[in-house]
Coordinates of C-alpha atoms in Angstrom, one line a residue:
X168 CA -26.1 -3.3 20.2
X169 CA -26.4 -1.2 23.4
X170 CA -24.5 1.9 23.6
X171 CA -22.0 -0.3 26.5
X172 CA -21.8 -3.0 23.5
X173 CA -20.3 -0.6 21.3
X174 CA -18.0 0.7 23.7
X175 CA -16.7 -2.8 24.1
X176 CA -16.6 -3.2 20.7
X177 CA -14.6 -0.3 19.8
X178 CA -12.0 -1.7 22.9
X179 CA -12.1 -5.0 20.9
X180 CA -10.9 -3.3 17.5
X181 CA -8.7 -0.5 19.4
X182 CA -6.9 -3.7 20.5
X183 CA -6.3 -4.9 16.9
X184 CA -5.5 -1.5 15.2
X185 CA -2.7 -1.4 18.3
X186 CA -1.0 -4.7 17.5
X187 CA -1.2 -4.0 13.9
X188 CA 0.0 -0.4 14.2
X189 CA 3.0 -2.0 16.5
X190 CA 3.6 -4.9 14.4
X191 CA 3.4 -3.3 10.4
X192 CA -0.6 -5.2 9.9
X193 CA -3.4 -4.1 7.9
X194 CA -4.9 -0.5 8.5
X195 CA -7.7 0.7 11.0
X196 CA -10.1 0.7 8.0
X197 CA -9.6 -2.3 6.9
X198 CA -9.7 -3.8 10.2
X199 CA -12.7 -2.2 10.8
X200 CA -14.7 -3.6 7.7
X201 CA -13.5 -7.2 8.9
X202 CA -15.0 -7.0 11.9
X203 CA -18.1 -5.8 11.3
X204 CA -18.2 -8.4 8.5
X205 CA -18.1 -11.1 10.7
X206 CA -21.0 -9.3 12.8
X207 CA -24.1 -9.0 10.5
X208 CA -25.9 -8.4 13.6
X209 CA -24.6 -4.7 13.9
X210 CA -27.1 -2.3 12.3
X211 CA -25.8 0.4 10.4
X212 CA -26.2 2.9 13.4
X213 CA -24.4 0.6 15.4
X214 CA -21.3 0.5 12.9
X215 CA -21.3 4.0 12.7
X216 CA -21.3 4.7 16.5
X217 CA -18.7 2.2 17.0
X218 CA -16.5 4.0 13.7
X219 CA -16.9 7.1 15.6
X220 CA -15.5 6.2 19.3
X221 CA -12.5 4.4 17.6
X222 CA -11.3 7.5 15.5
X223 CA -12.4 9.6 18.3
X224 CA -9.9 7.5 20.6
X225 CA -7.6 7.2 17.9
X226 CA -7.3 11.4 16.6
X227 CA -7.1 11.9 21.0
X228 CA -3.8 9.8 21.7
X229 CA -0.7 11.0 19.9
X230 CA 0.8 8.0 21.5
X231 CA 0.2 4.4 20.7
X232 CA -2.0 3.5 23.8
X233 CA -1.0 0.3 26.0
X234 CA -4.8 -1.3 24.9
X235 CA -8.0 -0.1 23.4
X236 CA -9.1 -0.2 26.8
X237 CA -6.8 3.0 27.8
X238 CA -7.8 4.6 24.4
X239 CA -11.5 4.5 25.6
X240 CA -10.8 5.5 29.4
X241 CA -9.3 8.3 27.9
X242 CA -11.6 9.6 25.7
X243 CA -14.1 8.9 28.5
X244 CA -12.3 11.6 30.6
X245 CA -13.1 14.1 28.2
X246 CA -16.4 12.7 27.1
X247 CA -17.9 11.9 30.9
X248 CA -21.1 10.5 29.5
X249 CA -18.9 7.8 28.1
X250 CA -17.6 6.7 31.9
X251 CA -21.0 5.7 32.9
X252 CA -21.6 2.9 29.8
X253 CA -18.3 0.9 31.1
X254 CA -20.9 -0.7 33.3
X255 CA -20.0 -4.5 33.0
X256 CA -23.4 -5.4 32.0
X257 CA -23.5 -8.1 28.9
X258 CA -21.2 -7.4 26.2
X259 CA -20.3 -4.4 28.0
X260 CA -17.2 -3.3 29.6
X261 CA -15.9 -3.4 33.0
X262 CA -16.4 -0.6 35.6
X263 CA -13.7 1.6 35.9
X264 CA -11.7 1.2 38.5
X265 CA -11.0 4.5 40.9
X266 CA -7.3 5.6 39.9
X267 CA -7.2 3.7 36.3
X268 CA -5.4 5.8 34.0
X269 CA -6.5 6.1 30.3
X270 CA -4.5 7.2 27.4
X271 CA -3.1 10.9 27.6
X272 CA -4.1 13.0 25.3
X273 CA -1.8 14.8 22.6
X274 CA -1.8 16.0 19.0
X275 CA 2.2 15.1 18.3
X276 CA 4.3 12.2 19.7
X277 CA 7.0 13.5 22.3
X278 CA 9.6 12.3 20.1
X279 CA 8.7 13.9 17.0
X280 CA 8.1 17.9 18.6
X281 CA 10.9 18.9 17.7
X282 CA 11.9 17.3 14.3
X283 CA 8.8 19.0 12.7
X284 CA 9.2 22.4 10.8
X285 CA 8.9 25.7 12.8
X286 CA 5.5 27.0 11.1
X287 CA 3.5 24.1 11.4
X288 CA 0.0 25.0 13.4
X289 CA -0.2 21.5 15.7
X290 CA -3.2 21.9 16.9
X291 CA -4.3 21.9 13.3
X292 CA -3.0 18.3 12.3
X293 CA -6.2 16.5 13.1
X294 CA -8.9 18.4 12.3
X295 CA -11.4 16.8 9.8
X296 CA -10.4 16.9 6.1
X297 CA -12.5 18.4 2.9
X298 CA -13.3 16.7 0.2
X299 CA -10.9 18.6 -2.9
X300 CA -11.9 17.5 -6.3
X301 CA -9.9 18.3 -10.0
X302 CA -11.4 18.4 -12.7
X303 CA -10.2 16.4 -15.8
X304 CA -9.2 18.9 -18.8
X305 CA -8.9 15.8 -20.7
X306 CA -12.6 15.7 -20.6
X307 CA -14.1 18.6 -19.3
X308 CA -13.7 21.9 -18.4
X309 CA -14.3 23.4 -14.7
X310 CA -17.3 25.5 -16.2
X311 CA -18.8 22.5 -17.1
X312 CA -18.6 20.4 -14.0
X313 CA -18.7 23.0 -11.2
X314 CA -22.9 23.4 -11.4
X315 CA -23.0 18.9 -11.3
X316 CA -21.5 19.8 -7.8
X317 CA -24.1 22.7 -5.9
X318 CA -22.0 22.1 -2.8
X319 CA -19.0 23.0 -3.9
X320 CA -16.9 25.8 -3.4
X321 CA -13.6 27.3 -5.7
X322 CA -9.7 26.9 -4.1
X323 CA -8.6 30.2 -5.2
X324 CA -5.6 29.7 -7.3
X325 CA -6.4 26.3 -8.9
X326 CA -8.4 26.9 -11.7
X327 CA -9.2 23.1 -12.0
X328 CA -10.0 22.9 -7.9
X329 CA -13.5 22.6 -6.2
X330 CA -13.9 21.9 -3.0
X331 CA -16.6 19.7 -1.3
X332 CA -17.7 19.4 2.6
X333 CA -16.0 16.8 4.4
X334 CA -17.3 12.9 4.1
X335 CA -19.2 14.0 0.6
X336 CA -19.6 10.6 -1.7
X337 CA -18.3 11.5 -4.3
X338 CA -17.6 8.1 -5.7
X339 CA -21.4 7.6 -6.3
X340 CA -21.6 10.5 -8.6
X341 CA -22.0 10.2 -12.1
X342 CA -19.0 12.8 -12.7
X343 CA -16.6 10.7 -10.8
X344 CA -17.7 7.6 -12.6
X345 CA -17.5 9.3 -16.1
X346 CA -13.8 10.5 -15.3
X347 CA -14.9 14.3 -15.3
X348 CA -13.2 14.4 -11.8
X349 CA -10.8 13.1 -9.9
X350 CA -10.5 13.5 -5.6
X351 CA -6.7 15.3 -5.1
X352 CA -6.3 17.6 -1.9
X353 CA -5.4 20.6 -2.7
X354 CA -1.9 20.5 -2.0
X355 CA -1.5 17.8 -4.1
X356 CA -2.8 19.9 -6.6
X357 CA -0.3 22.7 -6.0
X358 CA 2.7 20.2 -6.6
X359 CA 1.7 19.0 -10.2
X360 CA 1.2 22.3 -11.1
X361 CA 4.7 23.2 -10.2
X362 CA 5.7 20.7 -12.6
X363 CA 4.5 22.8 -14.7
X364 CA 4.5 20.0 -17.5
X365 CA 3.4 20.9 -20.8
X366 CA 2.0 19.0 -24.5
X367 CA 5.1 17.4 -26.2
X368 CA 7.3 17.1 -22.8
X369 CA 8.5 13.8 -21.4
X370 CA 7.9 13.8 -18.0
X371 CA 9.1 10.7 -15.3
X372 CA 6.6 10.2 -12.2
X373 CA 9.0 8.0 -10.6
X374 CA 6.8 7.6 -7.1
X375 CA 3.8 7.3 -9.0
X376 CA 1.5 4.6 -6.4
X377 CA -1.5 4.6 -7.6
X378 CA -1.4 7.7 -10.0
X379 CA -3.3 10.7 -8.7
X380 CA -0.5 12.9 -9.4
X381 CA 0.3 10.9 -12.8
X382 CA -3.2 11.8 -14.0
X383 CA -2.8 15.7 -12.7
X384 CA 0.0 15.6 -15.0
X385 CA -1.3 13.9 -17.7
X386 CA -4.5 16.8 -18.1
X387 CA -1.7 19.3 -18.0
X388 CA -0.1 17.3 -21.1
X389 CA -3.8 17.6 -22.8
X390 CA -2.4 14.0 -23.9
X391 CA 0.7 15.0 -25.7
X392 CA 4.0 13.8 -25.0
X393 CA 5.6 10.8 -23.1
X394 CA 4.3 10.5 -19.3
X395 CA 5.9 7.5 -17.6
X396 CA 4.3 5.9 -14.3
X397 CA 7.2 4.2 -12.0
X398 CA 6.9 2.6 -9.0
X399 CA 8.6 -0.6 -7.4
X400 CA 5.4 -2.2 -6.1
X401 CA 3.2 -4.3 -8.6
X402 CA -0.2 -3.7 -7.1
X403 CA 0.0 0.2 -7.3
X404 CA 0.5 0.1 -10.5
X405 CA -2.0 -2.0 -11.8
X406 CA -4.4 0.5 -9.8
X407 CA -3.2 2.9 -11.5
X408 CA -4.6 1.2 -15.3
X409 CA -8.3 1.5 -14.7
X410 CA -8.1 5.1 -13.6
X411 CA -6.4 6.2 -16.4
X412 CA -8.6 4.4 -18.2
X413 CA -11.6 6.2 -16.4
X414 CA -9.8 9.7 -16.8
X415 CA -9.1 8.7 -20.8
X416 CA -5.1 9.0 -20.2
X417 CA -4.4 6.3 -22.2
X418 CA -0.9 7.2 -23.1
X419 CA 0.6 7.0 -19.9
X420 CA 3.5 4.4 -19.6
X421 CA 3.9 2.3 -16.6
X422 CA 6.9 0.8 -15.6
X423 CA 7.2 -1.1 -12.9
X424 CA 11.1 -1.2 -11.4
X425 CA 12.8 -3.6 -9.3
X426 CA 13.7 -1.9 -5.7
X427 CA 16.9 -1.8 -5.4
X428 CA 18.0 -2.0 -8.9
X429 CA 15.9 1.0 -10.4
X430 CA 18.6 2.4 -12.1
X431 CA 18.4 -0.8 -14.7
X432 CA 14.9 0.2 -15.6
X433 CA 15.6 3.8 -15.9
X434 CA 18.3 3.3 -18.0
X435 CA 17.1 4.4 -21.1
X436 CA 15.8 8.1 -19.6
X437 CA 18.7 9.0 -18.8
X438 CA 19.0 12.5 -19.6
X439 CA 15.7 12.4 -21.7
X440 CA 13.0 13.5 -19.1
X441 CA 11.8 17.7 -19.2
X442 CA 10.4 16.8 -15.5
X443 CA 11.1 14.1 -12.9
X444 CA 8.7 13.9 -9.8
X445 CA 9.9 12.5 -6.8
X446 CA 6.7 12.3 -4.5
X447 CA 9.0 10.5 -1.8
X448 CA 7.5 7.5 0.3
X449 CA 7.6 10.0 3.9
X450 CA 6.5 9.5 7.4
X451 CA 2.9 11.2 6.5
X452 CA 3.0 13.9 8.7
X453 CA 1.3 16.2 6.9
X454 CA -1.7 13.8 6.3
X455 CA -2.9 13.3 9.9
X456 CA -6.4 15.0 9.5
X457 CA -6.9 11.5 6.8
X458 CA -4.9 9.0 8.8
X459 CA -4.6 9.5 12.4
X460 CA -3.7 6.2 13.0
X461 CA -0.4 6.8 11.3
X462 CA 1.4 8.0 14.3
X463 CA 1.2 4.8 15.9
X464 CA 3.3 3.2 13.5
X465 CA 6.0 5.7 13.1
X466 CA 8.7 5.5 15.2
X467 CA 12.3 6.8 15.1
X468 CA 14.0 4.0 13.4
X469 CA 11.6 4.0 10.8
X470 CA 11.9 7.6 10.2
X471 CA 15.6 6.7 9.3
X472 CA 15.0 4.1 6.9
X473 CA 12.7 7.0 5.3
X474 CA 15.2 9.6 5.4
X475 CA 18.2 7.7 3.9
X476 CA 15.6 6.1 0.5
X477 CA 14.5 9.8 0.1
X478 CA 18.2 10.6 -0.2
X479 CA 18.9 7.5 -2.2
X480 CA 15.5 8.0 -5.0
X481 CA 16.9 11.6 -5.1
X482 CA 20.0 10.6 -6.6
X483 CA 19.0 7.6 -8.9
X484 CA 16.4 10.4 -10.0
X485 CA 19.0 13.4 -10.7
X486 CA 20.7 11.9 -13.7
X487 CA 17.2 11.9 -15.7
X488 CA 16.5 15.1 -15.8
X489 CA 17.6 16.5 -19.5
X490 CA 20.4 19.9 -19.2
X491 CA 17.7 22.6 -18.2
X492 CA 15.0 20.1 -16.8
X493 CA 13.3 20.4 -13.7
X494 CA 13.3 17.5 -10.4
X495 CA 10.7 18.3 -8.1
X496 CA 10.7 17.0 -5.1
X497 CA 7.8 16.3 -2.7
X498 CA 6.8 14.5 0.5
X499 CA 3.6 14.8 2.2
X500 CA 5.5 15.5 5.8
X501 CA 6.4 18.1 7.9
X502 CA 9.6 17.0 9.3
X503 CA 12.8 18.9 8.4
X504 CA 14.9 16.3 8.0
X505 CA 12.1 15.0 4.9
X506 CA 11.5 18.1 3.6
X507 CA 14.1 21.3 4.1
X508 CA 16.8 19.1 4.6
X509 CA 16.7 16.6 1.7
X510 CA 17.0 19.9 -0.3
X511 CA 20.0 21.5 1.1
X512 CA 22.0 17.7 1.5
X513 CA 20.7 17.3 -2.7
X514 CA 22.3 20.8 -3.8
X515 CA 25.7 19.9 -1.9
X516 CA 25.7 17.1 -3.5
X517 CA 24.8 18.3 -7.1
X518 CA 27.2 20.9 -8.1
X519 CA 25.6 23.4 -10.4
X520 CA 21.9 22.7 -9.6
X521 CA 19.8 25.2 -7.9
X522 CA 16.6 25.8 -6.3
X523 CA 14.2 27.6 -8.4
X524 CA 11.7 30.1 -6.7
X525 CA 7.6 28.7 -6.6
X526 CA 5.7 31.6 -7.1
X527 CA 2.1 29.8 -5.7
X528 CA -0.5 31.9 -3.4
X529 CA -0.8 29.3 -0.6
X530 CA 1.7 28.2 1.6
X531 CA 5.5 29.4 2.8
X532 CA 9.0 30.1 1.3
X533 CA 10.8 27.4 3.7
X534 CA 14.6 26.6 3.0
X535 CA 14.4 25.7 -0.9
X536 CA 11.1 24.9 -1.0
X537 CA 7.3 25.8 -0.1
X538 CA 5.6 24.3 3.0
X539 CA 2.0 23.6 3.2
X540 CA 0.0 23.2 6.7
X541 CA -3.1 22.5 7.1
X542 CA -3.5 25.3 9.6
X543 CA -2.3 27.8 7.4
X544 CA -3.4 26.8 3.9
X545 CA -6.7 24.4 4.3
X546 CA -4.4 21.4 2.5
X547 CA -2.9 18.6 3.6
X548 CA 0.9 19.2 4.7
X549 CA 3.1 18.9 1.9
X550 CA 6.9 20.0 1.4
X551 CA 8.1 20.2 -2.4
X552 CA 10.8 22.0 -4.4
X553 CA 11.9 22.7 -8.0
X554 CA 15.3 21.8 -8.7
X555 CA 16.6 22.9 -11.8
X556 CA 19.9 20.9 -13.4
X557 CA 22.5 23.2 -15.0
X558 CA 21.8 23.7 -18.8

């Protein structure tokens, strides 16, 4: 491919990531590998150049562009070598024409400004992510791993934690494949150890997806106790089988609920679990440096619908908990109304139940919770809070 070629080709799949971001569809990776299945012609170099203009357009436009053409014609105004290769030679794209606008350029979505928390370092959102890794006490130890990893550096705090540069493989390594480690940002991290769950608990992740958390807690249970995987939607949970299986957490339950109905399924726990986890499905604010793309599919009505089933697994989650147990709630977002909010609205409701302190080194005391930034603590953003239920 010419280096016009692969402009025009990252216009082509800018086009499809727009539609599909506007109309729910399949996500810029994926997209990505399909089209570049259907074209054995492009070289590896060629993929990766054309990988590279689309995120760079993508991570530039806080606002979902009008075409993949305006998502290029802006990133050519701030990359003015790129102007010249929309030349209209073969398989190349037009010239542009004097006074065509591209896509402006912005970290945040008007919209959402002002619904995100007061700390949070913007300009930080969408910088490129590490690579965090936890090691698996249920078959290693962190002495014993860290020198199979030369590149990696400690998170101060997690004892478990190493961190790797950004784009490492670790899924080729032997370690990863052996189940000595599992790939969890650190803030992820930092919310199953609030959990603080312990051998001979029962503990509910009722969020579970595809069970990086689950498997967090399930090393801090050294294997002891009940651990229940819930979630609503069939195919994360069957992910979540082989990599238990690869971690050798081969008591976790799953237990897939019906939406809508979960309170059938969790019948039985009622007032049975230590520690309830409510990772909340959340707008994903707080993993932009990952996804980018996510801010072209979320819009205002859709951060409703979020809001209102945080508040609704919040309160088929509540009667759980055991006298004295903990519900910790989490969402990887940094809008108030998630986050901050969801607490204060949750301890009106629940007379009796308070917000316990986190005493973690990262991060910032923030209504009855702890916020995580990626500006401020190197993690992905996270929100989460330990709510305690009267004894």
């Amino acid at each position: 491919m010419t280096p016009s070629a692969r402009i025009q080709a990252a216009i082509d799949l800018l086009d499809a990531i727009i539609a599909s971001a506007r109309d729910g569809g399949p996500a810029a990776d994926t997209l990505i590998a399909r089209y570049f299945k259907e074209r054995r012609y492009a070289g590896s170099r060629d993929r990766r150049a054309v990988r590279d203009h689309v995120y760079d357009a993508i991570r530039r436009a806080a606002e979902r562009p009008e075409s993949g053409r305006a998502a290029m014609i802006g990133l050519a105004q701030d990359q003015p070598a790129l102007a010249a290769l929309f030349d209209g030679s073969p398989h190349a794209p037009l010239p542009i024409e004097p006074g065509e606008r591209g896509a402006p350029a912005s970290a945040v979505p008007g919209w959402l400004q002002p619904l995100l928390a007061a700390p949070v370092e913007q300009d930080a959102l969408l910088g490129r992510a590490p690579v965090d890794l936890r090691v698996n006490r249920l078959k290693a130890a962190p002495v014993q791993v860290a020198p199979l990893f030369p590149d990696a550096t400690a998170i101060p705090g997690l004892p478990d934690a190493l961190r790797l540069p950004e784009g490492s493989p670790v899924e080729q390594h032997p370690a990863w494949k052996e189940g000595l480690v599992e790939v969890q940002d650190a803030g992820s991290q930092w919310i199953a150890a609030a959990c603080d769950a312990r051998p001979g608990m029962t503990v509910v992740d009722l969020c579970a997806g595809a069970g990086g958390k689950t498997l967090a807690l399930a090393a801090a249970m050294a294997g002891q106790g009940r651990l229940i995987a819930a979630d609503t939607i069939r195919s994360r949970v069957a992910r979540l089988e082989p990599r238990a299986q690869r971690a050798g957490a081969t008591f976790i339950d799953t237990l897939l609920l019906d939406q809508a109905h979960e309170e059938r399924g969790l019948a039985p726990l009622q007032g049975q679990a230590d520690v309830v986890l409510v990772d909340a499905p959340c707008s994903g604010t707080g993993t932009w440096r990952r996804n980018p793309e996510a801010r072209w599919r979320l819009t205002p009505a859709r951060l409703e619908r979020l809001v209102a089933e945080q508040r609704r697994i919040l309160d088929f989650a509540a009667p759980l908990v055991r006298p004295g147990g903990l519900l910790v709630y989490a969402t990887c977002a940094l809008v108030d109304r998630e986050g901050r909010d969801q607490v204060t609205a949750f301890l009106a409701r629940y007379e009796g139940w308070i917000a316990e302190p986190i005493d973690v080194p990262v991060g910032r005391a923030h209504g009855g919770g702890v916020l995580l930034t990626p500006g401020h603590d190197g993690s992905d953003g996270f929100f989460f809070a330990r709510l305690c239920r009267p004894a």
